[in-house]
């Protein structure tokens, strides 16, 4: 039943596959094998089919059940448990439960750093998930709290930079790492995984720059300056300000206040609406790195075959970002 369900899934017959999977799991559970590795494997695949069918609530319940079984059998200090937790976090994101998803991912990150190393490919995978979550937090908070959105933006950039650094280290190993004995097939699989993570990270770079534009579009004036000026100056229609320095990329709005302070003086309200400079260099590096993945013989085959859809998806995001107005100042992009 399970194997036939996998075949039907490949044929896009999702509902038939899901029904077979459900029956296969029921038989194992009735036989007392509900917590066996075979049953867990079927449950994991069943949850993926439920996600494809957009039955998110059922998928969440099933993945919570899988995580609970893994916690009881292996504890939290296990890579299997973190894998189950990551899958649950993906479902929680789809349901809009961003805070709980982030808590799960942070816990997984700590466990993987402890068991593996801080520069392991599985650590980079968690960093990419967290960076994408920061992007979603920007979208959800953009109309509510602009300062919080900025903190999400800074955090997202830090996370994605760490993920890129780890992926680059695997794709361009040092001499010491090259001397370590490794299986050739294992090395190739690791390179494919690192390239996939790098592409996801580069795509997030494009989304983060778009997110920064959205934050600035919703940003209120950064500062307000009140000036008390003699009415005589206003009568002549000119005045001079020597002590205020207007920062770059600012819009300046000046208009009189509603109420005068006295007959001799009036008040001007000056608003500074600051627009941050875009990090062209960081974005350009991301775009050039995307191009180099095809230009380099070592990764051309990977992005042409194994990761072609992901490579094209990243291209659409990065090229789409270059069409936004601020990047017109850097036409070479």
GROMACS .gro file of C-alpha atoms in nm:
model
  333
    1UNK     CA    1   0.000   0.000   0.000
    2UNK     CA    2   0.275   0.241   0.097
    3UNK     CA    3   0.479   0.178  -0.218
    4UNK     CA    4   0.172   0.207  -0.439
    5UNK     CA    5   0.085   0.534  -0.263
    6UNK     CA    6   0.429   0.671  -0.353
    7UNK     CA    7   0.375   0.577  -0.718
    8UNK     CA    8   0.032   0.742  -0.721
    9UNK     CA    9   0.184   1.052  -0.562
   10UNK     CA   10   0.439   1.072  -0.845
   11UNK     CA   11   0.147   1.049  -1.089
   12UNK     CA   12  -0.017   1.346  -0.909
   13UNK     CA   13  -0.306   1.125  -0.792
   14UNK     CA   14  -0.287   1.284  -0.448
   15UNK     CA   15  -0.625   1.180  -0.307
   16UNK     CA   16  -0.579   0.813  -0.396
   17UNK     CA   17  -0.229   0.817  -0.252
   18UNK     CA   18  -0.349   0.983   0.070
   19UNK     CA   19  -0.624   0.720   0.118
   20UNK     CA   20  -0.375   0.434   0.077
   21UNK     CA   21  -0.130   0.595   0.318
   22UNK     CA   22  -0.400   0.642   0.581
   23UNK     CA   23  -0.499   0.274   0.552
   24UNK     CA   24  -0.137   0.159   0.564
   25UNK     CA   25  -0.076   0.353   0.886
   26UNK     CA   26  -0.401   0.221   1.041
   27UNK     CA   27  -0.291  -0.140   0.981
   28UNK     CA   28   0.047  -0.082   1.146
   29UNK     CA   29  -0.108   0.095   1.445
   30UNK     CA   30  -0.360  -0.186   1.501
   31UNK     CA   31  -0.069  -0.432   1.495
   32UNK     CA   32   0.104  -0.237   1.773
   33UNK     CA   33   0.366  -0.085   1.541
   34UNK     CA   34   0.242   0.273   1.556
   35UNK     CA   35   0.575   0.401   1.691
   36UNK     CA   36   0.802   0.188   1.472
   37UNK     CA   37   1.046   0.350   1.224
   38UNK     CA   38   0.840   0.209   0.934
   39UNK     CA   39   0.521   0.370   1.064
   40UNK     CA   40   0.698   0.701   1.131
   41UNK     CA   41   0.827   0.699   0.774
   42UNK     CA   42   0.474   0.650   0.644
   43UNK     CA   43   0.339   0.922   0.875
   44UNK     CA   44   0.601   1.168   0.749
   45UNK     CA   45   0.511   1.097   0.388
   46UNK     CA   46   0.140   1.114   0.472
   47UNK     CA   47   0.189   1.460   0.625
   48UNK     CA   48   0.359   1.575   0.304
   49UNK     CA   49   0.061   1.456   0.101
   50UNK     CA   50  -0.175   1.638   0.337
   51UNK     CA   51   0.028   1.956   0.284
   52UNK     CA   52   0.002   1.912  -0.094
   53UNK     CA   53  -0.374   1.869  -0.059
   54UNK     CA   54  -0.388   2.191   0.153
   55UNK     CA   55  -0.529   1.997   0.450
   56UNK     CA   56  -0.311   2.200   0.685
   57UNK     CA   57  -0.491   2.129   1.014
   58UNK     CA   58  -0.464   1.753   0.963
   59UNK     CA   59  -0.100   1.789   0.860
   60UNK     CA   60  -0.028   1.991   1.177
   61UNK     CA   61  -0.191   1.728   1.402
   62UNK     CA   62  -0.003   1.445   1.235
   63UNK     CA   63   0.333   1.623   1.255
   64UNK     CA   64   0.274   1.708   1.621
   65UNK     CA   65   0.209   1.337   1.679
   66UNK     CA   66   0.534   1.245   1.499
   67UNK     CA   67   0.733   1.498   1.703
   68UNK     CA   68   0.577   1.368   2.027
   69UNK     CA   69   0.677   1.009   1.941
   70UNK     CA   70   1.032   1.120   1.854
   71UNK     CA   71   1.062   1.315   2.180
   72UNK     CA   72   0.957   1.013   2.386
   73UNK     CA   73   1.177   0.766   2.200
   74UNK     CA   74   1.492   0.968   2.128
   75UNK     CA   75   1.466   1.289   2.327
   76UNK     CA   76   1.540   1.638   2.195
   77UNK     CA   77   1.916   1.582   2.153
   78UNK     CA   78   1.858   1.387   1.833
   79UNK     CA   79   1.883   1.482   1.466
   80UNK     CA   80   1.568   1.280   1.395
   81UNK     CA   81   1.373   1.486   1.646
   82UNK     CA   82   1.498   1.812   1.496
   83UNK     CA   83   1.398   1.692   1.148
   84UNK     CA   84   1.044   1.626   1.275
   85UNK     CA   85   1.038   1.968   1.446
   86UNK     CA   86   1.148   2.145   1.126
   87UNK     CA   87   0.867   1.979   0.932
   88UNK     CA   88   0.618   2.088   1.198
   89UNK     CA   89   0.753   2.444   1.183
   90UNK     CA   90   0.691   2.453   0.807
   91UNK     CA   91   0.326   2.359   0.867
   92UNK     CA   92   0.295   2.620   1.143
   93UNK     CA   93   0.424   2.888   0.903
   94UNK     CA   94   0.159   2.786   0.648
   95UNK     CA   95  -0.103   2.829   0.921
   96UNK     CA   96   0.033   3.171   1.020
   97UNK     CA   97   0.166   3.056   1.360
   98UNK     CA   98   0.497   3.236   1.315
   99UNK     CA   99   0.599   3.276   1.679
  100UNK     CA  100   0.563   2.906   1.764
  101UNK     CA  101   0.744   2.812   1.444
  102UNK     CA  102   1.036   3.039   1.535
  103UNK     CA  103   1.061   2.890   1.884
  104UNK     CA  104   1.082   2.540   1.736
  105UNK     CA  105   1.349   2.642   1.485
  106UNK     CA  106   1.560   2.815   1.750
  107UNK     CA  107   1.552   2.496   1.957
  108UNK     CA  108   1.649   2.288   1.653
  109UNK     CA  109   1.935   2.528   1.576
  110UNK     CA  110   2.080   2.492   1.926
  111UNK     CA  111   2.059   2.110   1.909
  112UNK     CA  112   2.222   2.084   1.567
  113UNK     CA  113   2.505   2.318   1.663
  114UNK     CA  114   2.564   2.101   1.970
  115UNK     CA  115   2.555   1.765   1.788
  116UNK     CA  116   2.718   1.864   1.459
  117UNK     CA  117   2.908   2.194   1.432
  118UNK     CA  118   2.829   2.561   1.376
  119UNK     CA  119   2.936   2.533   1.011
  120UNK     CA  120   2.743   2.219   0.921
  121UNK     CA  121   2.509   2.213   0.623
  122UNK     CA  122   2.213   2.116   0.845
  123UNK     CA  123   2.278   2.426   1.057
  124UNK     CA  124   2.273   2.640   0.740
  125UNK     CA  125   1.936   2.483   0.652
  126UNK     CA  126   1.787   2.604   0.984
  127UNK     CA  127   1.936   2.951   0.930
  128UNK     CA  128   1.760   2.977   0.593
  129UNK     CA  129   1.429   2.877   0.754
  130UNK     CA  130   1.476   3.143   1.023
  131UNK     CA  131   1.570   3.409   0.766
  132UNK     CA  132   1.256   3.333   0.565
  133UNK     CA  133   1.057   3.355   0.889
  134UNK     CA  134   1.204   3.702   0.954
  135UNK     CA  135   1.083   3.801   0.609
  136UNK     CA  136   0.730   3.683   0.693
  137UNK     CA  137   0.744   3.871   1.024
  138UNK     CA  138   0.823   4.191   0.828
  139UNK     CA  139   0.514   4.137   0.614
  140UNK     CA  140   0.291   4.066   0.914
  141UNK     CA  141   0.413   4.362   1.125
  142UNK     CA  142   0.468   4.624   0.855
  143UNK     CA  143   0.144   4.815   0.923
  144UNK     CA  144   0.169   4.777   1.300
  145UNK     CA  145   0.523   4.842   1.419
  146UNK     CA  146   0.782   4.991   1.184
  147UNK     CA  147   1.070   4.967   1.434
  148UNK     CA  148   0.998   4.598   1.490
  149UNK     CA  149   1.004   4.542   1.114
  150UNK     CA  150   1.348   4.701   1.097
  151UNK     CA  151   1.476   4.463   1.366
  152UNK     CA  152   1.335   4.169   1.165
  153UNK     CA  153   1.515   4.305   0.858
  154UNK     CA  154   1.851   4.332   1.037
  155UNK     CA  155   1.811   3.986   1.188
  156UNK     CA  156   1.709   3.836   0.854
  157UNK     CA  157   2.018   3.979   0.685
  158UNK     CA  158   2.244   3.840   0.958
  159UNK     CA  159   2.088   3.493   0.933
  160UNK     CA  160   2.105   3.480   0.554
  161UNK     CA  161   2.467   3.598   0.555
  162UNK     CA  162   2.560   3.317   0.795
  163UNK     CA  163   2.383   3.062   0.573
  164UNK     CA  164   2.566   3.193   0.264
  165UNK     CA  165   2.900   3.175   0.448
  166UNK     CA  166   2.846   2.809   0.545
  167UNK     CA  167   2.730   2.709   0.195
  168UNK     CA  168   3.028   2.887   0.037
  169UNK     CA  169   3.266   2.710   0.275
  170UNK     CA  170   3.131   2.371   0.163
  171UNK     CA  171   3.143   2.461  -0.207
  172UNK     CA  172   3.494   2.609  -0.177
  173UNK     CA  173   3.666   2.398   0.090
  174UNK     CA  174   4.002   2.491   0.236
  175UNK     CA  175   4.309   2.274   0.178
  176UNK     CA  176   4.271   2.118   0.521
  177UNK     CA  177   3.911   2.020   0.450
  178UNK     CA  178   4.011   1.877   0.111
  179UNK     CA  179   4.263   1.645   0.279
  180UNK     CA  180   3.997   1.486   0.501
  181UNK     CA  181   3.891   1.143   0.369
  182UNK     CA  182   3.537   1.155   0.230
  183UNK     CA  183   3.322   0.936   0.010
  184UNK     CA  184   3.294   1.079  -0.344
  185UNK     CA  185   2.919   1.018  -0.357
  186UNK     CA  186   2.877   1.183  -0.015
  187UNK     CA  187   3.076   1.486  -0.130
  188UNK     CA  188   2.852   1.526  -0.437
  189UNK     CA  189   2.535   1.505  -0.227
  190UNK     CA  190   2.676   1.765   0.013
  191UNK     CA  191   2.761   1.995  -0.277
  192UNK     CA  192   2.407   1.967  -0.414
  193UNK     CA  193   2.261   2.043  -0.071
  194UNK     CA  194   2.498   2.340  -0.022
  195UNK     CA  195   2.411   2.480  -0.367
  196UNK     CA  196   2.040   2.448  -0.289
  197UNK     CA  197   2.081   2.633   0.040
  198UNK     CA  198   2.290   2.901  -0.131
  199UNK     CA  199   2.018   2.956  -0.393
  200UNK     CA  200   1.749   2.982  -0.124
  201UNK     CA  201   1.965   3.231   0.067
  202UNK     CA  202   2.030   3.444  -0.245
  203UNK     CA  203   1.657   3.449  -0.316
  204UNK     CA  204   1.592   3.574   0.038
  205UNK     CA  205   1.845   3.856  -0.020
  206UNK     CA  206   1.623   3.979  -0.304
  207UNK     CA  207   1.310   3.952  -0.091
  208UNK     CA  208   1.475   4.136   0.200
  209UNK     CA  209   1.562   4.431  -0.023
  210UNK     CA  210   1.201   4.439  -0.140
  211UNK     CA  211   1.098   4.422   0.226
  212UNK     CA  212   1.318   4.719   0.307
  213UNK     CA  213   1.142   4.919   0.035
  214UNK     CA  214   0.805   4.826   0.185
  215UNK     CA  215   0.920   4.930   0.533
  216UNK     CA  216   1.030   5.271   0.404
  217UNK     CA  217   0.705   5.318   0.215
  218UNK     CA  218   0.510   5.270   0.540
  219UNK     CA  219   0.759   5.462   0.757
  220UNK     CA  220   0.636   5.782   0.920
  221UNK     CA  221   0.856   6.089   0.942
  222UNK     CA  222   1.171   6.003   1.134
  223UNK     CA  223   1.199   6.331   1.318
  224UNK     CA  224   1.017   6.659   1.372
  225UNK     CA  225   1.182   6.993   1.447
  226UNK     CA  226   0.983   7.287   1.585
  227UNK     CA  227   1.122   7.635   1.521
  228UNK     CA  228   1.002   7.955   1.691
  229UNK     CA  229   1.059   8.237   1.443
  230UNK     CA  230   0.978   8.611   1.447
  231UNK     CA  231   0.671   8.696   1.243
  232UNK     CA  232   0.875   8.958   1.064
  233UNK     CA  233   1.078   8.684   0.898
  234UNK     CA  234   0.763   8.509   0.781
  235UNK     CA  235   0.621   8.838   0.647
  236UNK     CA  236   0.911   8.874   0.408
  237UNK     CA  237   0.876   8.511   0.298
  238UNK     CA  238   1.229   8.395   0.370
  239UNK     CA  239   1.439   8.273   0.659
  240UNK     CA  240   1.776   8.103   0.707
  241UNK     CA  241   1.858   7.791   0.909
  242UNK     CA  242   2.228   7.742   0.980
  243UNK     CA  243   2.221   7.480   1.257
  244UNK     CA  244   2.018   7.203   1.089
  245UNK     CA  245   2.198   6.957   0.865
  246UNK     CA  246   1.972   6.771   0.625
  247UNK     CA  247   2.094   6.408   0.591
  248UNK     CA  248   2.121   6.239   0.254
  249UNK     CA  249   1.814   6.073   0.107
  250UNK     CA  250   1.573   6.292   0.307
  251UNK     CA  251   1.252   6.461   0.216
  252UNK     CA  252   1.192   6.792   0.387
  253UNK     CA  253   0.842   6.916   0.464
  254UNK     CA  254   0.788   7.264   0.616
  255UNK     CA  255   0.459   7.426   0.708
  256UNK     CA  256   0.336   7.666   0.984
  257UNK     CA  257   0.187   7.525   1.300
  258UNK     CA  258  -0.185   7.574   1.358
  259UNK     CA  259  -0.149   7.809   1.653
  260UNK     CA  260   0.087   8.102   1.696
  261UNK     CA  261   0.279   8.134   2.017
  262UNK     CA  262   0.232   8.512   2.036
  263UNK     CA  263   0.166   8.815   1.820
  264UNK     CA  264   0.536   8.855   1.752
  265UNK     CA  265   0.634   8.491   1.694
  266UNK     CA  266   0.506   8.191   1.498
  267UNK     CA  267   0.607   7.826   1.484
  268UNK     CA  268   0.730   7.621   1.195
  269UNK     CA  269   0.701   7.242   1.200
  270UNK     CA  270   0.979   7.076   1.000
  271UNK     CA  271   0.948   6.704   0.919
  272UNK     CA  272   1.242   6.493   0.808
  273UNK     CA  273   1.139   6.176   0.625
  274UNK     CA  274   1.457   5.977   0.588
  275UNK     CA  275   1.506   5.712   0.323
  276UNK     CA  276   1.783   5.461   0.395
  277UNK     CA  277   2.046   5.397   0.134
  278UNK     CA  278   2.017   5.057  -0.027
  279UNK     CA  279   2.303   4.813   0.014
  280UNK     CA  280   2.384   4.791  -0.356
  281UNK     CA  281   2.711   4.612  -0.290
  282UNK     CA  282   2.545   4.333  -0.090
  283UNK     CA  283   2.272   4.289  -0.351
  284UNK     CA  284   2.520   4.302  -0.638
  285UNK     CA  285   2.731   4.032  -0.470
  286UNK     CA  286   2.422   3.812  -0.445
  287UNK     CA  287   2.337   3.865  -0.812
  288UNK     CA  288   2.693   3.798  -0.928
  289UNK     CA  289   2.712   3.485  -0.712
  290UNK     CA  290   2.393   3.357  -0.874
  291UNK     CA  291   2.547   3.408  -1.219
  292UNK     CA  292   2.872   3.238  -1.115
  293UNK     CA  293   2.690   2.919  -1.014
  294UNK     CA  294   2.622   2.857  -1.383
  295UNK     CA  295   2.955   2.992  -1.506
  296UNK     CA  296   3.162   2.767  -1.277
  297UNK     CA  297   3.207   2.414  -1.417
  298UNK     CA  298   3.183   2.260  -1.068
  299UNK     CA  299   2.829   2.383  -1.012
  300UNK     CA  300   2.695   2.424  -1.367
  301UNK     CA  301   2.573   2.064  -1.386
  302UNK     CA  302   2.400   2.095  -1.047
  303UNK     CA  303   2.202   2.409  -1.131
  304UNK     CA  304   2.127   2.288  -1.485
  305UNK     CA  305   1.982   1.956  -1.377
  306UNK     CA  306   1.934   1.875  -1.008
  307UNK     CA  307   1.837   2.227  -0.899
  308UNK     CA  308   1.706   2.383  -1.220
  309UNK     CA  309   1.360   2.489  -1.083
  310UNK     CA  310   1.520   2.644  -0.771
  311UNK     CA  311   1.782   2.822  -0.985
  312UNK     CA  312   1.513   2.976  -1.208
  313UNK     CA  313   1.301   3.072  -0.906
  314UNK     CA  314   1.599   3.256  -0.758
  315UNK     CA  315   1.656   3.430  -1.093
  316UNK     CA  316   1.300   3.560  -1.106
  317UNK     CA  317   1.331   3.706  -0.755
  318UNK     CA  318   1.669   3.875  -0.808
  319UNK     CA  319   1.591   4.016  -1.152
  320UNK     CA  320   1.251   4.131  -1.026
  321UNK     CA  321   1.423   4.318  -0.742
  322UNK     CA  322   1.654   4.503  -0.985
  323UNK     CA  323   1.348   4.653  -1.154
  324UNK     CA  324   1.248   4.840  -0.839
  325UNK     CA  325   1.305   5.215  -0.845
  326UNK     CA  326   1.601   5.246  -0.602
  327UNK     CA  327   1.814   5.012  -0.810
  328UNK     CA  328   1.781   5.242  -1.110
  329UNK     CA  329   2.069   5.435  -0.951
  330UNK     CA  330   2.286   5.131  -1.028
  331UNK     CA  331   2.196   5.049  -1.392
  332UNK     CA  332   2.490   4.806  -1.428
  333UNK     CA  333   2.294   4.559  -1.213
   0.00000   0.00000   0.00000
